[in-house]
PDB file of C-alpha atoms in Angstrom:
ATOM      1  CA  GLY A 142     -19.881  -9.231   4.216  1.00  0.00           C
ATOM      2  CA  GLN A 143     -21.250  -7.955   7.465  1.00  0.00           C
ATOM      3  CA  GLN A 144     -24.954  -8.344   7.902  1.00  0.00           C
ATOM      4  CA  VAL A 145     -27.847  -7.314  10.059  1.00  0.00           C
ATOM      5  CA  MET A 146     -29.973 -10.386  10.720  1.00  0.00           C
ATOM      6  CA  GLN A 147     -33.671  -9.740  11.109  1.00  0.00           C
ATOM      7  CA  ILE A 148     -36.268 -12.206  12.384  1.00  0.00           C
ATOM      8  CA  PRO A 149     -38.888 -13.365  11.803  1.00  0.00           C
ATOM      9  CA  GLN A 150     -39.212 -13.051   8.046  1.00  0.00           C
ATOM     10  CA  TYR A 151     -42.999 -13.141   8.228  1.00  0.00           C
ATOM     11  CA  GLN A 152     -45.546 -12.649  10.996  1.00  0.00           C
ATOM     12  CA  HIS A 153     -49.293 -12.987  10.719  1.00  0.00           C
ATOM     13  CA  VAL A 154     -51.387 -11.805  13.669  1.00  0.00           C
ATOM     14  CA  GLN A 155     -54.982 -11.236  14.565  1.00  0.00           C
ATOM     15  CA  GLU A 156     -55.898  -7.602  15.038  1.00  0.00           C
ATOM     16  CA  GLY A 157     -55.275  -6.681  18.648  1.00  0.00           C
ATOM     17  CA  GLU A 158     -52.377  -9.096  19.149  1.00  0.00           C
ATOM     18  CA  ASP A 159     -48.858  -7.868  19.794  1.00  0.00           C
ATOM     19  CA  PHE A 160     -45.969  -8.093  17.333  1.00  0.00           C
ATOM     20  CA  THR A 161     -42.208  -8.012  17.726  1.00  0.00           C
ATOM     21  CA  THR A 162     -39.374  -8.038  15.197  1.00  0.00           C
ATOM     22  CA  TYR A 163     -35.709  -8.393  16.103  1.00  0.00           C
ATOM     23  CA  CYS A 164     -32.434  -7.323  14.544  1.00  0.00           C
ATOM     24  CA  ASN A 165     -29.070  -8.771  15.460  1.00  0.00           C
ATOM     25  CA  SER A 166     -25.514  -7.943  14.497  1.00  0.00           C
ATOM     26  CA  SER A 167     -22.249  -9.710  15.287  1.00  0.00           C
ATOM     27  CA  THR A 168     -20.542  -6.333  15.639  1.00  0.00           C
ATOM     28  CA  THR A 169     -21.262  -3.281  17.759  1.00  0.00           C
ATOM     29  CA  LEU A 170     -23.456  -0.776  15.981  1.00  0.00           C
ATOM     30  CA  SER A 171     -23.033   2.985  16.186  1.00  0.00           C
ATOM     31  CA  ASN A 172     -26.747   3.393  15.673  1.00  0.00           C
ATOM     32  CA  ILE A 173     -29.729   1.576  14.251  1.00  0.00           C
ATOM     33  CA  GLN A 174     -32.652   2.894  12.272  1.00  0.00           C
ATOM     34  CA  TRP A 175     -36.102   1.441  11.700  1.00  0.00           C
ATOM     35  CA  TYR A 176     -38.208   1.881   8.575  1.00  0.00           C
ATOM     36  CA  LYS A 177     -41.712   0.825   7.543  1.00  0.00           C
ATOM     37  CA  GLN A 178     -42.699   0.014   3.993  1.00  0.00           C
ATOM     38  CA  ARG A 179     -46.373  -0.334   3.151  1.00  0.00           C
ATOM     39  CA  PRO A 180     -47.247  -2.775   0.354  1.00  0.00           C
ATOM     40  CA  GLY A 181     -46.394  -1.134  -2.963  1.00  0.00           C
ATOM     41  CA  GLY A 182     -44.800   1.818  -1.218  1.00  0.00           C
ATOM     42  CA  HIS A 183     -41.391   3.067  -0.296  1.00  0.00           C
ATOM     43  CA  PRO A 184     -39.525   2.805   3.027  1.00  0.00           C
ATOM     44  CA  VAL A 185     -40.431   5.496   5.527  1.00  0.00           C
ATOM     45  CA  PHE A 186     -38.205   6.361   8.459  1.00  0.00           C
ATOM     46  CA  LEU A 187     -39.631   5.535  11.884  1.00  0.00           C
ATOM     47  CA  ILE A 188     -36.862   6.130  14.398  1.00  0.00           C
ATOM     48  CA  GLN A 189     -33.148   6.078  15.134  1.00  0.00           C
ATOM     49  CA  LEU A 190     -31.543   4.629  18.269  1.00  0.00           C
ATOM     50  CA  VAL A 191     -28.049   5.663  19.287  1.00  0.00           C
ATOM     51  CA  LYS A 192     -27.459   5.020  22.991  1.00  0.00           C
ATOM     52  CA  SER A 193     -26.827   1.694  24.699  1.00  0.00           C
ATOM     53  CA  GLY A 194     -30.034   0.399  26.285  1.00  0.00           C
ATOM     54  CA  GLU A 195     -32.098   3.137  24.684  1.00  0.00           C
ATOM     55  CA  VAL A 196     -35.883   2.727  24.639  1.00  0.00           C
ATOM     56  CA  LYS A 197     -38.128   4.970  22.593  1.00  0.00           C
ATOM     57  CA  LYS A 198     -41.875   4.895  22.174  1.00  0.00           C
ATOM     58  CA  GLN A 199     -44.155   6.141  19.430  1.00  0.00           C
ATOM     59  CA  LYS A 200     -47.762   5.540  20.461  1.00  0.00           C
ATOM     60  CA  ARG A 201     -48.145   1.722  20.249  1.00  0.00           C
ATOM     61  CA  LEU A 202     -44.596   1.183  18.938  1.00  0.00           C
ATOM     62  CA  THR A 203     -41.682   0.553  21.308  1.00  0.00           C
ATOM     63  CA  PHE A 204     -38.113   0.477  20.045  1.00  0.00           C
ATOM     64  CA  GLN A 205     -35.181  -0.885  22.030  1.00  0.00           C
ATOM     65  CA  PHE A 206     -31.423  -0.864  21.500  1.00  0.00           C
ATOM     66  CA  GLY A 207     -29.502  -3.539  23.356  1.00  0.00           C
ATOM     67  CA  GLU A 208     -27.019  -2.801  26.103  1.00  0.00           C
ATOM     68  CA  ALA A 209     -24.168  -4.112  23.941  1.00  0.00           C
ATOM     69  CA  LYS A 210     -25.507  -2.218  20.900  1.00  0.00           C
ATOM     70  CA  LYS A 211     -25.591  -5.456  18.906  1.00  0.00           C
ATOM     71  CA  ASN A 212     -29.332  -5.980  18.800  1.00  0.00           C
ATOM     72  CA  SER A 213     -32.557  -4.064  18.568  1.00  0.00           C
ATOM     73  CA  SER A 214     -36.268  -4.738  18.608  1.00  0.00           C
ATOM     74  CA  LEU A 215     -39.498  -3.166  17.499  1.00  0.00           C
ATOM     75  CA  HIS A 216     -42.626  -4.088  19.451  1.00  0.00           C
ATOM     76  CA  ILE A 217     -46.149  -3.136  18.413  1.00  0.00           C
ATOM     77  CA  THR A 218     -48.859  -3.390  21.044  1.00  0.00           C
ATOM     78  CA  ALA A 219     -52.406  -4.254  19.983  1.00  0.00           C
ATOM     79  CA  THR A 220     -51.825  -4.337  16.248  1.00  0.00           C
ATOM     80  CA  GLN A 221     -54.204  -2.632  13.859  1.00  0.00           C
ATOM     81  CA  THR A 222     -54.766  -3.190  10.146  1.00  0.00           C
ATOM     82  CA  THR A 223     -52.896   0.053   9.510  1.00  0.00           C
ATOM     83  CA  ASP A 224     -49.750  -1.627  10.872  1.00  0.00           C
ATOM     84  CA  VAL A 225     -49.550  -3.933   7.839  1.00  0.00           C
ATOM     85  CA  GLY A 226     -46.265  -3.679   5.990  1.00  0.00           C
ATOM     86  CA  THR A 227     -42.620  -4.662   6.067  1.00  0.00           C
ATOM     87  CA  TYR A 228     -40.462  -3.395   8.906  1.00  0.00           C
ATOM     88  CA  PHE A 229     -36.755  -2.984   8.263  1.00  0.00           C
ATOM     89  CA  CYS A 230     -33.867  -2.261  10.523  1.00  0.00           C
ATOM     90  CA  ALA A 231     -30.790  -0.576   9.076  1.00  0.00           C
ATOM     91  CA  ALA A 232     -27.342   0.196  10.403  1.00  0.00           C
ATOM     92  CA  PRO A 233     -23.996   1.487   9.152  1.00  0.00           C
ATOM     93  CA  LEU A 234     -21.590  -1.454   9.054  1.00  0.00           C
ATOM     94  CA  GLY A 235     -17.915  -1.938   8.325  1.00  0.00           C
ATOM     95  CA  GLY A 236     -16.867   1.259  10.027  1.00  0.00           C
ATOM     96  CA  SER A 237     -18.388   3.412   7.299  1.00  0.00           C
ATOM     97  CA  ASN A 238     -20.820   6.210   8.018  1.00  0.00           C
ATOM     98  CA  TYR A 239     -21.923   6.135   4.400  1.00  0.00           C
ATOM     99  CA  LYS A 240     -22.938   2.530   3.762  1.00  0.00           C
ATOM    100  CA  LEU A 241     -26.265   1.728   5.362  1.00  0.00           C
ATOM    101  CA  THR A 242     -27.023  -1.993   5.531  1.00  0.00           C
ATOM    102  CA  PHE A 243     -30.643  -3.081   5.768  1.00  0.00           C
ATOM    103  CA  GLY A 244     -31.995  -6.219   7.322  1.00  0.00           C
ATOM    104  CA  LYS A 245     -34.174  -8.358   5.069  1.00  0.00           C
ATOM    105  CA  GLY A 246     -37.281  -7.132   6.820  1.00  0.00           C
ATOM    106  CA  THR A 247     -40.256  -8.633   8.614  1.00  0.00           C
ATOM    107  CA  LEU A 248     -43.531  -8.677   6.728  1.00  0.00           C
ATOM    108  CA  LEU A 249     -46.437  -8.125   9.094  1.00  0.00           C
ATOM    109  CA  THR A 250     -49.952  -9.031   8.056  1.00  0.00           C
ATOM    110  CA  VAL A 251     -52.943  -8.369  10.294  1.00  0.00           C
ATOM    111  CA  ASN A 252     -56.201 -10.262  10.122  1.00  0.00           C
ATOM    112  CA  PRO A 253     -59.134  -7.967  11.021  1.00  0.00           C
TER     113      PRO A 253
ATOM    114  CA  ASN B1377     -41.017  20.623  -1.231  1.00  0.00           C
ATOM    115  CA  ALA B1378     -41.399  17.604  -3.497  1.00  0.00           C
ATOM    116  CA  GLY B1379     -38.851  15.603  -1.493  1.00  0.00           C
ATOM    117  CA  VAL B1380     -37.224  12.818  -3.507  1.00  0.00           C
ATOM    118  CA  THR B1381     -38.625  12.184  -6.969  1.00  0.00           C
ATOM    119  CA  GLN B1382     -37.877   9.315  -9.312  1.00  0.00           C
ATOM    120  CA  THR B1383     -38.670   8.740 -12.967  1.00  0.00           C
ATOM    121  CA  PRO B1384     -39.879   6.628 -14.605  1.00  0.00           C
ATOM    122  CA  LYS B1385     -42.259   4.737 -12.314  1.00  0.00           C
ATOM    123  CA  PHE B1386     -42.210   1.649 -14.521  1.00  0.00           C
ATOM    124  CA  GLN B1387     -39.926   0.504 -17.316  1.00  0.00           C
ATOM    125  CA  VAL B1388     -39.628  -2.595 -19.470  1.00  0.00           C
ATOM    126  CA  LEU B1389     -36.312  -3.202 -21.211  1.00  0.00           C
ATOM    127  CA  LYS B1390     -34.912  -5.854 -23.465  1.00  0.00           C
ATOM    128  CA  THR B1391     -31.643  -7.510 -22.585  1.00  0.00           C
ATOM    129  CA  GLY B1392     -28.746  -5.374 -23.746  1.00  0.00           C
ATOM    130  CA  GLN B1393     -30.629  -2.078 -23.797  1.00  0.00           C
ATOM    131  CA  SER B1394     -29.418   0.874 -21.819  1.00  0.00           C
ATOM    132  CA  MET B1395     -31.352   3.336 -19.738  1.00  0.00           C
ATOM    133  CA  THR B1396     -31.032   5.948 -17.025  1.00  0.00           C
ATOM    134  CA  LEU B1397     -33.121   6.040 -13.881  1.00  0.00           C
ATOM    135  CA  GLN B1398     -33.561   9.591 -12.715  1.00  0.00           C
ATOM    136  CA  CYS B1399     -33.511  10.775  -9.110  1.00  0.00           C
ATOM    137  CA  ALA B1400     -33.813  14.319  -7.832  1.00  0.00           C
ATOM    138  CA  GLN B1401     -34.224  15.909  -4.417  1.00  0.00           C
ATOM    139  CA  ASP B1402     -35.042  19.477  -3.438  1.00  0.00           C
ATOM    140  CA  MET B1403     -33.944  19.331   0.214  1.00  0.00           C
ATOM    141  CA  ASN B1404     -30.335  20.396  -0.431  1.00  0.00           C
ATOM    142  CA  HIS B1405     -29.120  17.033   0.849  1.00  0.00           C
ATOM    143  CA  GLU B1406     -25.477  16.167   0.307  1.00  0.00           C
ATOM    144  CA  TYR B1407     -25.875  12.378   0.644  1.00  0.00           C
ATOM    145  CA  MET B1408     -27.751  10.426  -2.009  1.00  0.00           C
ATOM    146  CA  SER B1409     -27.904   6.709  -2.637  1.00  0.00           C
ATOM    147  CA  TRP B1410     -29.427   4.033  -4.819  1.00  0.00           C
ATOM    148  CA  TYR B1411     -30.857   0.729  -3.563  1.00  0.00           C
ATOM    149  CA  ARG B1412     -32.378  -2.230  -5.266  1.00  0.00           C
ATOM    150  CA  GLN B1413     -35.082  -4.285  -3.612  1.00  0.00           C
ATOM    151  CA  ASP B1414     -35.665  -7.892  -4.523  1.00  0.00           C
ATOM    152  CA  PRO B1415     -38.118 -10.304  -2.839  1.00  0.00           C
ATOM    153  CA  GLY B1416     -36.671 -11.681   0.375  1.00  0.00           C
ATOM    154  CA  MET B1417     -33.443  -9.690  -0.021  1.00  0.00           C
ATOM    155  CA  GLY B1418     -34.283  -6.413   1.652  1.00  0.00           C
ATOM    156  CA  LEU B1419     -32.691  -3.259   0.280  1.00  0.00           C
ATOM    157  CA  ARG B1420     -29.166  -3.498  -1.063  1.00  0.00           C
ATOM    158  CA  LEU B1421     -26.980  -0.461  -1.621  1.00  0.00           C
ATOM    159  CA  ILE B1422     -25.792  -0.011  -5.224  1.00  0.00           C
ATOM    160  CA  HIS B1423     -23.937   3.320  -5.209  1.00  0.00           C
ATOM    161  CA  TYR B1424     -23.880   6.404  -3.076  1.00  0.00           C
ATOM    162  CA  SER B1425     -22.670   9.984  -3.246  1.00  0.00           C
ATOM    163  CA  VAL B1426     -21.581  12.331  -0.478  1.00  0.00           C
ATOM    164  CA  GLY B1427     -21.738  15.434  -2.626  1.00  0.00           C
ATOM    165  CA  ALA B1428     -21.462  16.788  -6.153  1.00  0.00           C
ATOM    166  CA  GLY B1429     -18.600  15.115  -7.974  1.00  0.00           C
ATOM    167  CA  ILE B1430     -18.121  12.372  -5.348  1.00  0.00           C
ATOM    168  CA  THR B1431     -19.498   8.858  -5.735  1.00  0.00           C
ATOM    169  CA  ASP B1432     -18.597   5.449  -4.362  1.00  0.00           C
ATOM    170  CA  GLN B1433     -19.669   1.841  -4.633  1.00  0.00           C
ATOM    171  CA  GLY B1434     -22.081   0.081  -2.370  1.00  0.00           C
ATOM    172  CA  GLU B1435     -22.768  -3.611  -1.880  1.00  0.00           C
ATOM    173  CA  VAL B1436     -23.934  -4.483  -5.416  1.00  0.00           C
ATOM    174  CA  PRO B1437     -22.398  -1.975  -7.900  1.00  0.00           C
ATOM    175  CA  ASN B1438     -21.713  -4.252 -10.881  1.00  0.00           C
ATOM    176  CA  GLY B1439     -23.672  -3.328 -14.000  1.00  0.00           C
ATOM    177  CA  TYR B1440     -24.508   0.167 -12.769  1.00  0.00           C
ATOM    178  CA  ASN B1441     -22.881   3.565 -13.211  1.00  0.00           C
ATOM    179  CA  VAL B1442     -23.602   6.811 -11.416  1.00  0.00           C
ATOM    180  CA  SER B1443     -22.497  10.413 -11.537  1.00  0.00           C
ATOM    181  CA  ARG B1444     -23.317  13.469  -9.436  1.00  0.00           C
ATOM    182  CA  SER B1445     -22.887  16.708 -11.334  1.00  0.00           C
ATOM    183  CA  THR B1446     -25.273  18.698  -9.123  1.00  0.00           C
ATOM    184  CA  THR B1447     -26.448  18.474  -5.527  1.00  0.00           C
ATOM    185  CA  GLU B1448     -30.007  17.843  -6.676  1.00  0.00           C
ATOM    186  CA  ASP B1449     -29.602  14.999  -9.180  1.00  0.00           C
ATOM    187  CA  PHE B1450     -28.194  11.486  -8.914  1.00  0.00           C
ATOM    188  CA  PRO B1451     -28.963   9.382 -12.000  1.00  0.00           C
ATOM    189  CA  LEU B1452     -28.367   5.636 -12.166  1.00  0.00           C
ATOM    190  CA  ARG B1453     -27.297   4.206 -15.516  1.00  0.00           C
ATOM    191  CA  LEU B1454     -27.679   0.664 -16.763  1.00  0.00           C
ATOM    192  CA  LEU B1455     -25.334   0.359 -19.737  1.00  0.00           C
ATOM    193  CA  SER B1456     -26.430  -3.103 -20.886  1.00  0.00           C
ATOM    194  CA  ALA B1457     -29.474  -4.388 -19.042  1.00  0.00           C
ATOM    195  CA  ALA B1458     -29.636  -8.015 -17.924  1.00  0.00           C
ATOM    196  CA  PRO B1459     -32.611 -10.018 -16.593  1.00  0.00           C
ATOM    197  CA  SER B1460     -30.833 -10.153 -13.202  1.00  0.00           C
ATOM    198  CA  GLN B1461     -31.358  -6.396 -12.964  1.00  0.00           C
ATOM    199  CA  THR B1462     -35.128  -6.825 -12.825  1.00  0.00           C
ATOM    200  CA  SER B1463     -35.949  -5.185  -9.531  1.00  0.00           C
ATOM    201  CA  VAL B1464     -37.468  -2.205  -7.776  1.00  0.00           C
ATOM    202  CA  TYR B1465     -35.002   0.661  -7.501  1.00  0.00           C
ATOM    203  CA  PHE B1466     -35.166   3.241  -4.753  1.00  0.00           C
ATOM    204  CA  CYS B1467     -33.259   6.467  -4.511  1.00  0.00           C
ATOM    205  CA  ALA B1468     -32.731   8.007  -1.078  1.00  0.00           C
ATOM    206  CA  SER B1469     -31.195  11.150   0.322  1.00  0.00           C
ATOM    207  CA  SER B1470     -30.128  12.518   3.684  1.00  0.00           C
ATOM    208  CA  TYR B1471     -28.428  15.608   5.025  1.00  0.00           C
ATOM    209  CA  SER B1472     -24.851  14.323   4.956  1.00  0.00           C
ATOM    210  CA  THR B1473     -24.325  10.628   5.815  1.00  0.00           C
ATOM    211  CA  GLY B1474     -25.942   7.236   6.240  1.00  0.00           C
ATOM    212  CA  LEU B1475     -26.300   7.918   9.951  1.00  0.00           C
ATOM    213  CA  GLU B1476     -29.293  10.175   9.469  1.00  0.00           C
ATOM    214  CA  THR B1477     -32.896   9.819   8.385  1.00  0.00           C
ATOM    215  CA  GLN B1478     -32.992   8.527   4.841  1.00  0.00           C
ATOM    216  CA  TYR B1479     -35.762   9.975   2.661  1.00  0.00           C
ATOM    217  CA  PHE B1480     -36.780   7.561  -0.046  1.00  0.00           C
ATOM    218  CA  GLY B1481     -38.285   8.243  -3.435  1.00  0.00           C
ATOM    219  CA  PRO B1482     -41.342   6.335  -4.676  1.00  0.00           C
ATOM    220  CA  GLY B1483     -39.261   3.824  -6.620  1.00  0.00           C
ATOM    221  CA  THR B1484     -38.865   2.620 -10.202  1.00  0.00           C
ATOM    222  CA  ARG B1485     -40.055  -0.859 -11.140  1.00  0.00           C
ATOM    223  CA  LEU B1486     -37.803  -2.289 -13.840  1.00  0.00           C
ATOM    224  CA  LEU B1487     -38.432  -5.446 -15.834  1.00  0.00           C
ATOM    225  CA  VAL B1488     -35.690  -6.720 -18.111  1.00  0.00           C
ATOM    226  CA  LEU B1489     -36.789  -9.323 -20.636  1.00  0.00           C
TER     227      LEU B1489
END
């Protein structure tokens, strides 16, 4: 079936370094959502992107939606230990507004 | 508001046993869904519901049944548990569709022996 490919699968950084995770789809997306899951926790919504080329910022986090609406990225500037967790992108695929497909996630670990 | 609640938090089953994972939300959300999370596989949609009395299959529905008799509750039933169903199960809800913020419950960790 249709998928949202997310890379990298893992990323280990030193505290203060930057981090980026990418999501790619072979089809045009109506929107894309980003979630964070702390170790042992549940996914928590971060943001939704809808418009082509959209860029949104939340403090040290910058989210981008590609011009063709087929890819998206999450960039964290100057990582902190509180950023540790798995970051997921999610998008409705197959023309359905009811079936949200998640990427496999990027696990971020931060060395203090 | 309690948000989305799930019970139990942990469960151990033997192969062939049945059980129901409970999910409830107090936000008057129409859309509810169940996901399973396995290492390296992300979250995969099992079943979803767009309102009381309406359910549909997701990506991995085999071995699971659901029903939605009220807006608040969306239980997930395993009729005959198999080791392949060992996973962490998350329930989520949103206002009306998958296009909106999904609010996740704390999850149920299930081990099938």
